[in-house]
Tab-separated table of C-alpha atoms in Angstrom:
chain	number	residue	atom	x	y	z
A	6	UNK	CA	0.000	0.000	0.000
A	7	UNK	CA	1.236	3.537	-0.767
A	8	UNK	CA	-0.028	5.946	1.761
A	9	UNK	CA	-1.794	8.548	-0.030
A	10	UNK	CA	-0.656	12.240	-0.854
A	11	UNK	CA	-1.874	15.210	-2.927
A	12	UNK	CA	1.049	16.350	-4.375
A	13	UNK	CA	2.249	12.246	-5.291
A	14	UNK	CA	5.311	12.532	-3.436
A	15	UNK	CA	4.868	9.484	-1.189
A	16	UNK	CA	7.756	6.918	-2.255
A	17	UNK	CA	7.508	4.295	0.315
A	18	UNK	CA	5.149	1.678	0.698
A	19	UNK	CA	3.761	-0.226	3.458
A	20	UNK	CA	2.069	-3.806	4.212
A	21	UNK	CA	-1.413	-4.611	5.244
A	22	UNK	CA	-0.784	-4.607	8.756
A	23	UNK	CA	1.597	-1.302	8.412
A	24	UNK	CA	-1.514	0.861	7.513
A	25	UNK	CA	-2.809	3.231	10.158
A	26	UNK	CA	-6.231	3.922	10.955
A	27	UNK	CA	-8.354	6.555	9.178
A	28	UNK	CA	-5.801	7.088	6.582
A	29	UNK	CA	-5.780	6.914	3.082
A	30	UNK	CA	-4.088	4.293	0.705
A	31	UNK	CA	-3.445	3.548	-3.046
A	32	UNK	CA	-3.318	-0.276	-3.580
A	33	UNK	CA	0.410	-1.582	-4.983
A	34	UNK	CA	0.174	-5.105	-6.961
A	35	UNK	CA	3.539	-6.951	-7.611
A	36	UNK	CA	3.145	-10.740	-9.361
A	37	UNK	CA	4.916	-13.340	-8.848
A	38	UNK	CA	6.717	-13.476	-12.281
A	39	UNK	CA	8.281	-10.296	-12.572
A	40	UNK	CA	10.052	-7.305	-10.274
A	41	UNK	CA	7.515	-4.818	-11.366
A	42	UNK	CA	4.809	-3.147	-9.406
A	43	UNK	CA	1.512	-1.620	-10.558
A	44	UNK	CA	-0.186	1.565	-9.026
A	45	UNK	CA	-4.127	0.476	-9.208
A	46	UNK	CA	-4.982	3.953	-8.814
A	47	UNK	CA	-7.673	2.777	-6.270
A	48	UNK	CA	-7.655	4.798	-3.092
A	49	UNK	CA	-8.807	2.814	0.372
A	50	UNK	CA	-9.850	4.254	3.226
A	51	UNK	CA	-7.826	2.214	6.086
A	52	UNK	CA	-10.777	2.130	8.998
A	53	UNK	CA	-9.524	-0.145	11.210
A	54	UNK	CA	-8.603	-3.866	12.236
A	55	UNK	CA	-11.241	-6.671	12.491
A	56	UNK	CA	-9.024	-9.004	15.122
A	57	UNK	CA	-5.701	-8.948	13.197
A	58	UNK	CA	-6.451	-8.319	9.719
A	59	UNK	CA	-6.670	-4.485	8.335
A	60	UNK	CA	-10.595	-3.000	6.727
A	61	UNK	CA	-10.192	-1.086	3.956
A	62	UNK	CA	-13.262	0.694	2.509
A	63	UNK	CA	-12.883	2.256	-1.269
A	64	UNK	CA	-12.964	6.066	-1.320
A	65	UNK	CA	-12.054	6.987	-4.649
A	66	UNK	CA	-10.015	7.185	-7.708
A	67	UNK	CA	-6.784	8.897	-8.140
A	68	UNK	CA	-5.887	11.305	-10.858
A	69	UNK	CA	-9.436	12.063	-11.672
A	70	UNK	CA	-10.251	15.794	-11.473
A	71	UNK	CA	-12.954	18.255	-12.727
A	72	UNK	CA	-10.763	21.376	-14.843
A	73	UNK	CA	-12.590	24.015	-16.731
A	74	UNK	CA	-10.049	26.806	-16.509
A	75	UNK	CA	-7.028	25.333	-15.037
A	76	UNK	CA	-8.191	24.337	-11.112
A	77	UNK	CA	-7.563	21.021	-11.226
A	78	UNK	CA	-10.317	20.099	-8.838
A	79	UNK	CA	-9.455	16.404	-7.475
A	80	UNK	CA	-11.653	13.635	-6.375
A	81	UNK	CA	-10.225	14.322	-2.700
A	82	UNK	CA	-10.824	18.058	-2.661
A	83	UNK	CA	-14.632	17.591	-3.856
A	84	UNK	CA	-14.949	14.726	-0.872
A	85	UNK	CA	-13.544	17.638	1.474
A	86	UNK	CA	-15.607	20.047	0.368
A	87	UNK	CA	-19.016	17.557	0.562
A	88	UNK	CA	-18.009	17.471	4.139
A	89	UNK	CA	-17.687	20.811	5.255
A	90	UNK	CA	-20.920	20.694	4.458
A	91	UNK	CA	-21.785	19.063	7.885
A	92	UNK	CA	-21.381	22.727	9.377
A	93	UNK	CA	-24.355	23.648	7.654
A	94	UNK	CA	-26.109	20.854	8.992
A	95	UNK	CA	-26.418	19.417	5.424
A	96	UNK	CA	-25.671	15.457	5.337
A	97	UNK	CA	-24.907	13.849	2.006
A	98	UNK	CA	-25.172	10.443	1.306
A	99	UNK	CA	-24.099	10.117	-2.203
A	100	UNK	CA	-22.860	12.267	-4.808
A	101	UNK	CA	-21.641	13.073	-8.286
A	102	UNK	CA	-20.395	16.014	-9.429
A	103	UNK	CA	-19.814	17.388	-13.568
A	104	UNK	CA	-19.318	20.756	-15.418
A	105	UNK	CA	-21.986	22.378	-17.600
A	106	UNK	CA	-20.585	24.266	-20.631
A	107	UNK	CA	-23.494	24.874	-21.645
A	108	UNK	CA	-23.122	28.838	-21.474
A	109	UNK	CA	-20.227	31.067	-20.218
A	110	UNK	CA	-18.766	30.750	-17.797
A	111	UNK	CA	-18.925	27.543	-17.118
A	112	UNK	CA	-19.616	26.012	-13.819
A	113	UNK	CA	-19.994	22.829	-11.701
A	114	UNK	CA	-22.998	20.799	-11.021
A	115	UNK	CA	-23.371	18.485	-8.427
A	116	UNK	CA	-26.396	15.631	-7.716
A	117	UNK	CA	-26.728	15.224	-4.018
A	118	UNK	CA	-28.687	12.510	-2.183
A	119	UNK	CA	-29.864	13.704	1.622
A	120	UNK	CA	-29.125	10.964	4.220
A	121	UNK	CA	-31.831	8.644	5.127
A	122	UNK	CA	-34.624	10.848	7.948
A	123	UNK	CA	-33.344	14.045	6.381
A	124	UNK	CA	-35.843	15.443	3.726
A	125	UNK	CA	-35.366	18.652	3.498
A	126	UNK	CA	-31.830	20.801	3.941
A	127	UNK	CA	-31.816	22.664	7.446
A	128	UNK	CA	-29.903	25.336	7.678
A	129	UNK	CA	-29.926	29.338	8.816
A	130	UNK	CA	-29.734	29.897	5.147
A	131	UNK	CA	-32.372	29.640	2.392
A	132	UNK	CA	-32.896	26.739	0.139
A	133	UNK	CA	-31.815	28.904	-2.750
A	134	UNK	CA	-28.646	29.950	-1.148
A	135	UNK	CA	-27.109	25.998	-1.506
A	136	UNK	CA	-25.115	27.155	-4.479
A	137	UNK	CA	-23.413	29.544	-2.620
A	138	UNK	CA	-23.008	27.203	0.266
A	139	UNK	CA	-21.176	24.883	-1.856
A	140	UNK	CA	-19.107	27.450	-3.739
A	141	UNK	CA	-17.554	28.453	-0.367
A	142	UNK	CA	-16.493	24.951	0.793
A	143	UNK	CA	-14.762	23.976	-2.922
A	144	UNK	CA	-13.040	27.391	-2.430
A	145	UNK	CA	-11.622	26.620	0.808
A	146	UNK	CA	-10.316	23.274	-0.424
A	147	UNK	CA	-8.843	24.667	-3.644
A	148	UNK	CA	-7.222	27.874	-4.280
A	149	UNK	CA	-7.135	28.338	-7.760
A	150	UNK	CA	-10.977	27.588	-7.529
A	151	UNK	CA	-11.371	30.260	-5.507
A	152	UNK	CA	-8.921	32.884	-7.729
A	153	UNK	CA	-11.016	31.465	-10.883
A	154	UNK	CA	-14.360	32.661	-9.605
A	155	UNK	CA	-12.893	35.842	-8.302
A	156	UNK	CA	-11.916	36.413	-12.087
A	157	UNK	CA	-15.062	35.291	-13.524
A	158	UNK	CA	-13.818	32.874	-15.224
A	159	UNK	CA	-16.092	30.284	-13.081
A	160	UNK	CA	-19.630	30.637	-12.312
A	161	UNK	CA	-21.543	29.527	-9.259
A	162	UNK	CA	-21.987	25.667	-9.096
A	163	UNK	CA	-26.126	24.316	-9.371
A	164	UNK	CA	-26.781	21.909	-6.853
A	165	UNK	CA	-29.443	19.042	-7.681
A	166	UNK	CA	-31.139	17.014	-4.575
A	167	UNK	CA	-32.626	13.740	-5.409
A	168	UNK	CA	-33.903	10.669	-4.380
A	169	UNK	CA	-31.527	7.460	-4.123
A	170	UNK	CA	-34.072	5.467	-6.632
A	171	UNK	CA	-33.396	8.137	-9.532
A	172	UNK	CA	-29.829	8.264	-8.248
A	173	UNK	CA	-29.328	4.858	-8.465
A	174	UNK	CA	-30.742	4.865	-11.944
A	175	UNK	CA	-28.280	7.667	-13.258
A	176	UNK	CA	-25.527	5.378	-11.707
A	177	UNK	CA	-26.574	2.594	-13.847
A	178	UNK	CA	-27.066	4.365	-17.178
A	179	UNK	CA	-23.526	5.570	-16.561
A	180	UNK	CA	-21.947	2.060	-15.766
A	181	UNK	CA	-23.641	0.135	-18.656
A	182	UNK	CA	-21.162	-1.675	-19.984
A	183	UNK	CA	-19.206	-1.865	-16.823
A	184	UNK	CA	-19.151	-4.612	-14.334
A	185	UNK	CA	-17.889	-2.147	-11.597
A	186	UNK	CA	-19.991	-0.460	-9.106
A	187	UNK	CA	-17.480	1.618	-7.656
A	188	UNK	CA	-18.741	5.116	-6.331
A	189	UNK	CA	-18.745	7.778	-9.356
A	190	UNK	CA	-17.911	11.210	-8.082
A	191	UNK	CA	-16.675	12.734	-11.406
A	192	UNK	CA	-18.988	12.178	-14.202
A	193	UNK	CA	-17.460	12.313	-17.763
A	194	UNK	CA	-17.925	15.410	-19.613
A	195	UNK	CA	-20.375	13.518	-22.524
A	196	UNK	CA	-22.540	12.273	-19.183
A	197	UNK	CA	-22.261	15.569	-17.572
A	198	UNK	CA	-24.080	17.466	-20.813
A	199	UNK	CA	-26.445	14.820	-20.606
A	200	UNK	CA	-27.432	14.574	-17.693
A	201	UNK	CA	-26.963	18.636	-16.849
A	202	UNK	CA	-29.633	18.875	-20.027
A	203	UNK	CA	-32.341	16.518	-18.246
A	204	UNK	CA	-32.054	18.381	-15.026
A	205	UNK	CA	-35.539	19.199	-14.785
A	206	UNK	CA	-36.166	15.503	-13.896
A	207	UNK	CA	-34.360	16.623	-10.913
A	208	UNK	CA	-35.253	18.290	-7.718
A	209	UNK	CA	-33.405	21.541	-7.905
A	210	UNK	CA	-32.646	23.533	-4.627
């Protein structure tokens, strides 16, 4: 295992029973018939020990990112930002997020699913106002985000709340053809103009 970093500068790797709790991990493969190593580009999230033996959870994929103008917005930063959304008392279950280039400037959309017993989004600010909610947390998490949208170059993300059943069926329309039902954070830019396009059978807030 490879312990995780932003910037890729991590060099050594560990074993199973290295790992430390609530960390994050690439997965390392070596064979048996040669002296090379392969980078899976799967990211675990290390959340314990069950007895002896490590329990890895998947988190997400490495060296995926959303870029319109040059931010660079990775997989990790958009997890961050989901959950500095807990301050506004706003609990996510599942998301996705894509770009609609639609008109200028561009922007981000994301399709949130509440956590189970929350229906509606309680906060001190209006329903309206979850667009700028969500702009300030993937500022905080990356800079040249937040320089981008100072510029204009950006606009203010749309954020979509549905159910899990129509989530679910996005999920699947995305992964036909796959076997794979990994978590999809970053939608493609084809399924993100899709999908953007048909957001009225959404539930926009």
């Amino acid at each position: 295992f490879l312990p995780y970093s932003e910037n890729d500068d991590a060099v050594q790797t560990v074993l199973p029973h290295e790992c430390e709790p609530e960390k994050l991990y690439e997965i390392v493969f070596t064979n048996f018939s040669g002296l090379y190593r392969y980078r899976m580009g799967d990211v675990l999230h290390m959340k314990g020990f069950w007895k002896e033996s490590p329990v890895f959870e998947f988190a997400f994929r490495r060296n995926q990112a959303l870029n319109i103008a040059g931010e660079k917005m990775s997989v990790r930063q958009l997890e961050l930002a989901v959950q500095k959304l807990k301050a506004y008392a706003i609990q996510i279950e599942a998301y996705s997020f894509g770009v609609s280039l639609e008109q200028l400037p561009a922007k981000y959309f994301a399709l949130f699913v509440l956590e189970e017993g929350q229906t509606s989004i309680q906060n001190k600010n209006k329903k309206e106002d979850l667009g700028d909610i969500l702009d300030t947390a993937l500022s905080e998490v990356n800079r040249d985000y937040m320089d981008l949208r100072g510029l204009g170059y950006l606009d203010k993300p749309a954020v979509y709340v549905t159910d899990r059943d129509r989530y679910e069926k996005m999920l699947d329309r995305v992964r036909e053809g796959h076997r794979h039902n990994k978590p999809l954070h970053i939608l493609s830019e084809d399924v993100s103009k899709v999908l953007f396009t048909e957001r009225s059978d959404h539930h926009a807030e």
